[in-house]
Amino acid sequence: MPQKRIERKALIVGIVVNVLQVAAGLAVFFMTGLKAMFLDAAFTAISVLSGFVAAYLSSRTVRTTDRFPNGMFALEPIYAICKAMLTLSLLLFSLIDVTQVAYNYFALGIGSRIEPGPVVIYEILTVIVCFALYMYYRSENHKIRNSSTMLTAEQKSTLVDGSMSFGIGVVSVFLLLLPTGTPLDFLHYTGDFFITFAIVALTIKEPIGVLRDALVELVGGVHNDDEINAMVEAEAQRHLPEGTDYEQTLIFKTGMNYTVDVYLSGTGTTIDVADLVECKRELERELTKRLHIVDVDFVFD
């Protein structure tokens, strides 16, 4: 399917870019010992691993078998849920870690001076790369009407990664320019804490949003995209079987698969089954042009 090829291509590009970022990030971390750099590199490493999983799932979820005649699209929101939980865990773990460092300095007078020199160049390049990758994911997902749950998860993840890099870069420049012996001298030892705290505060809503949307998909919640809902409702009313009245349309999205339930009521004593089937197929063909993978059900309640 063309939409799956677009999805897989975007995921593979993301894997290659993130592998290069991980290697560079770890090199800078070992040179500086900056814990925020470890958070940045570890976050990108998660993107690499999850990218391999997403690329594999992209080729598997659309396949049908005797046991899964409708495909395995539920694996896509499960993937998004797992990635969001890993991201949240990493953010919280890093926050606890740097809080311990700040406590040791302020309460016990123990700490190591931060040497941010190589960080600045690395973070400038990383911000540029993350922004470019974010726009690439967004563009590719837009081609398929933002139907890819996995590309959405990767897009949000890249935004978080870029935000981390931007925050680390700004504070690193500040520490380079901050002279020794000023009232702000403590930042040379605890700047890690303030960087990481700001990153967590500003980015934690992104994985939470991905987790929420994926859970809604997984448990069968109604799709809430107003533009898509309006389009589907209009098409459903244009493809009504003879002898029926339109009541409502409910749209459910699981991964890249859409299920459209069109609720109808009969206006006569009989309904032509052949006409009913033909209207269903015509509606599916029309919606497939825009939503790519669609199952339509006419429901009489």
C-alpha positions as MATLAB code, in Angstrom:
seq = 'MPQKRIERKALIVGIVVNVLQVAAGLAVFFMTGLKAMFLDAAFTAISVLSGFVAAYLSSRTVRTTDRFPNGMFALEPIYAICKAMLTLSLLLFSLIDVTQVAYNYFALGIGSRIEPGPVVIYEILTVIVCFALYMYYRSENHKIRNSSTMLTAEQKSTLVDGSMSFGIGVVSVFLLLLPTGTPLDFLHYTGDFFITFAIVALTIKEPIGVLRDALVELVGGVHNDDEINAMVEAEAQRHLPEGTDYEQTLIFKTGMNYTVDVYLSGTGTTIDVADLVECKRELERELTKRLHIVDVDFVFD';
ca = [
       0.000    0.000    0.000;
       1.380    3.463   -0.912;
       0.640    4.925    2.523;
       2.629    2.177    4.223;
       5.551    2.747    1.879;
       5.521    6.438    2.776;
       5.406    5.548    6.468;
       8.280    3.034    6.267;
      10.475    5.369    4.207;
      10.034    8.160    6.769;
      10.818    5.795    9.646;
      14.004    4.535    7.965;
      15.214    8.094    7.326;
      14.593    8.842   11.007;
      16.591    5.792   12.093;
      19.647    6.834   10.053;
      19.554   10.415   11.342;
      19.080    9.346   14.959;
      21.929    6.809   14.850;
      24.313    9.600   13.860;
      22.947   11.820   16.635;
      23.376    9.114   19.278;
      27.014    8.566   18.341;
      27.765   12.289   18.469;
      25.777   12.806   21.683;
      27.559   10.024   23.555;
      30.925   11.374   22.434;
      30.084   14.816   23.832;
      28.704   13.297   27.042;
      31.939   11.390   27.724;
      33.952   14.555   27.054;
      31.889   16.789   29.355;
      30.117   14.516   31.858;
      27.030   16.731   31.502;
      24.046   14.665   32.658;
      21.647   16.605   30.481;
      23.703   15.365   27.542;
      23.149   11.801   28.713;
      19.410   12.502   28.797;
      19.604   13.887   25.280;
      21.640   10.954   23.922;
      19.525    8.346   25.738;
      16.341    9.911   24.409;
      17.684    9.739   20.854;
      18.774    6.123   21.446;
      15.176    5.298   22.353;
      14.139    6.865   19.041;
      16.583    4.592   17.203;
      15.326    1.412   18.877;
      11.689    2.388   18.570;
      12.297    3.327   14.936;
      13.407   -0.226   14.149;
      10.309   -1.579   15.900;
       8.051    0.897   14.078;
       9.562    0.043   10.681;
       8.970   -3.668   11.362;
       5.387   -3.075   12.530;
       4.679   -0.886    9.519;
       5.192   -3.902    7.258;
       3.293   -6.307    9.508;
       0.150   -4.571   10.767;
      -1.451   -4.317    7.329;
      -1.071   -8.034    6.596;
      -4.086  -10.265    7.059;
      -4.121  -13.866    8.256;
      -6.768  -16.437    9.135;
      -6.504  -15.400   12.783;
      -6.320  -11.658   12.021;
      -8.495  -11.158    8.917;
      -8.604   -7.364    9.492;
      -4.867   -6.954   10.040;
      -3.066   -6.141   13.264;
      -3.475   -2.365   13.348;
      -3.894   -2.402   17.133;
      -0.119   -2.925   17.360;
       0.373    0.659   16.149;
      -1.263    2.395   19.145;
       0.378   -0.198   21.417;
       3.720    0.903   19.984;
       2.846    4.561   20.617;
       1.832    3.761   24.202;
       5.089    1.915   24.909;
       7.194    4.707   23.427;
       5.336    7.380   25.386;
       5.810    5.429   28.628;
       9.527    4.964   27.931;
       9.861    8.672   27.242;
       8.040    9.601   30.455;
      10.169    7.161   32.444;
      13.377    8.614   31.012;
      12.304   12.189   31.750;
      11.358   11.376   35.340;
      14.487    9.279   35.962;
      16.706   12.076   34.662;
      14.904   14.631   36.830;
      15.441   12.491   39.939;
      19.099   12.002   39.035;
      19.923   15.700   38.618;
      17.882   16.567   41.713;
      20.252   14.356   43.675;
      23.217   16.239   42.166;
      21.700   19.598   43.149;
      20.998   18.334   46.682;
      24.592   17.137   47.066;
      25.893   20.579   46.073;
      23.522   22.792   48.067;
      23.209   20.592   51.166;
      26.560   18.799   51.286;
      28.850   21.082   49.292;
      29.801   18.268   46.915;
      29.899   18.827   43.172;
      31.901   18.863   39.958;
      32.300   21.887   37.717;
      30.504   21.614   34.378;
      32.658   22.000   31.259;
      30.167   22.839   28.487;
      32.671   23.686   25.722;
      31.920   20.991   23.049;
      28.229   20.991   23.920;
      27.464   24.285   22.196;
      28.542   23.206   18.698;
      26.860   19.819   19.055;
      23.553   21.306   20.209;
      23.431   23.886   17.414;
      23.781   21.107   14.854;
      21.310   18.879   16.716;
      18.617   21.566   16.865;
      18.918   22.079   13.100;
      18.758   18.325   12.425;
      15.806   17.767   14.792;
      13.840   20.628   13.250;
      14.481   19.271    9.749;
      13.482   15.725   10.808;
      10.367   17.028   12.589;
       9.244   18.879    9.450;
      10.021   15.792    7.345;
       7.886   13.524    9.563;
       5.125   16.121    9.529;
       5.229   16.459    5.735;
       5.188   12.693    5.127;
       2.343   12.148    7.586;
       0.411   15.014    5.990;
       0.592   13.166    2.653;
      -1.512   10.415    4.213;
      -3.812   12.842    6.112;
      -1.969   12.328    9.421;
      -3.293    8.774    9.609;
      -0.039    7.219   10.870;
      -0.051    6.838   14.648;
       3.605    5.779   14.567;
       4.757    8.789   12.544;
       2.834   11.033   14.921;
       4.658    9.447   17.867;
       8.030    9.901   16.127;
       7.163   13.480   15.226;
       6.331   14.356   18.852;
       9.436   12.536   20.052;
      11.642   14.521   17.670;
      10.077   17.753   18.912;
      10.949   16.785   22.489;
      14.494   15.862   21.417;
      14.970   19.180   19.647;
      13.610   21.082   22.658;
      16.109   19.301   24.902;
      18.974   20.208   22.594;
      17.869   23.836   22.374;
      17.616   24.149   26.160;
      20.987   22.506   26.746;
      22.596   24.693   24.092;
      21.219   27.958   25.519;
      22.360   27.165   29.048;
      25.753   25.946   27.809;
      26.350   29.283   26.075;
      25.285   31.068   29.267;
      27.744   29.038   31.364;
      30.551   29.728   28.904;
      29.941   33.457   29.242;
      29.345   33.401   33.005;
      32.499   34.503   34.858;
      33.741   32.731   37.967;
      33.162   34.270   41.388;
      29.749   35.842   40.776;
      26.571   35.196   42.832;
      25.553   32.838   40.023;
      28.674   30.718   40.400;
      26.562   27.832   41.684;
      25.270   27.351   38.124;
      28.701   26.092   37.096;
      27.973   23.091   39.369;
      24.169   22.765   39.288;
      23.301   24.057   35.825;
      22.515   20.459   34.913;
      19.596   20.469   37.337;
      18.054   23.648   35.990;
      18.464   22.562   32.355;
      16.873   19.172   32.969;
      14.062   20.569   35.123;
      13.144   23.085   32.414;
      13.296   20.405   29.703;
      11.003   18.069   31.642;
       8.548   20.866   32.481;
       8.325   22.052   28.867;
       8.246   18.702   27.063;
       6.398   16.275   29.323;
       3.037   17.201   27.781;
       4.118   15.754   24.406;
       4.457   12.081   25.465;
       1.380   12.471   27.671;
      -0.581   13.624   24.606;
       0.673   10.679   22.541;
      -0.208    8.281   25.370;
      -3.719    9.718   25.682;
      -4.473    9.577   21.944;
      -3.071    6.050   21.580;
      -5.145    4.796   24.511;
      -8.272    6.286   22.928;
      -7.498    4.406   19.704;
      -6.727    1.154   21.477;
      -9.899    1.028   23.580;
     -12.148    2.006   20.679;
     -12.812    5.683   21.287;
     -14.489    7.806   18.619;
     -12.100    9.737   16.352;
     -12.220   13.465   17.129;
     -10.725   15.095   14.032;
     -13.469   17.569   13.027;
     -12.253   17.930    9.433;
     -12.183   14.179    8.784;
     -15.494   13.658   10.590;
     -17.216   16.313    8.470;
     -15.812   14.864    5.253;
     -16.892   11.306    6.113;
     -20.360   12.422    7.168;
     -20.865   14.314    3.903;
     -19.744   11.316    1.828;
     -21.958    8.955    3.825;
     -25.009   11.080    3.085;
     -24.115   11.044   -0.625;
     -24.053    7.224   -0.683;
     -27.276    6.299    1.098;
     -28.972    3.036    0.035;
     -32.502    3.238   -1.366;
     -35.196    3.153    1.298;
     -33.041    4.455    4.164;
     -32.668    7.654    6.162;
     -29.360    8.872    7.565;
     -29.039    9.133   11.368;
     -25.372    9.562   12.324;
     -21.817    8.483   11.576;
     -19.265    7.213   14.084;
     -15.611    6.988   13.073;
     -13.062    4.807   14.844;
      -9.338    4.868   14.091;
      -6.887    2.124   15.056;
      -3.414    2.848   13.786;
      -3.798    3.600   10.085;
      -7.118    1.764    9.798;
     -10.445    3.626    9.901;
     -13.752    1.960   10.705;
     -16.838    3.967    9.729;
     -20.211    3.023   11.217;
     -23.062    4.687    9.328;
     -26.299    4.474   11.311;
     -29.422    4.238    9.133;
     -33.141    3.748    9.571;
     -35.474    2.094    7.076;
     -38.211    4.120    5.401;
     -40.098    1.197    3.911;
     -40.824   -2.464    4.477;
     -37.879   -3.813    2.443;
     -34.310   -2.840    1.544;
     -32.504   -4.050   -1.568;
     -29.493   -5.977   -0.264;
     -27.600   -5.665   -3.566;
     -28.041   -1.880   -3.469;
     -26.949   -1.848    0.166;
     -23.730   -3.713   -0.645;
     -23.014   -1.543   -3.689;
     -23.463    1.682   -1.672;
     -21.113    0.320    0.997;
     -18.447   -0.482   -1.594;
     -18.815    2.885   -3.335;
     -18.491    4.709   -0.015;
     -15.396    2.681    0.877;
     -13.832    3.460   -2.516;
     -14.489    7.173   -2.085;
     -13.168    7.325    1.478;
     -10.130    5.200    0.608;
      -8.969    7.988   -1.737;
      -8.488   10.215    1.334;
      -8.155    7.920    4.347;
      -6.428    5.037    2.527;
      -7.598    2.100    4.691;
     -11.332    2.134    5.449;
     -13.978   -0.381    6.497;
     -17.590    0.830    6.236;
     -20.472   -0.767    8.102;
     -24.126    0.193    7.670;
     -25.837   -0.132   11.046;
     -29.592   -0.369   11.594;
     -30.416    0.296   15.232;
];
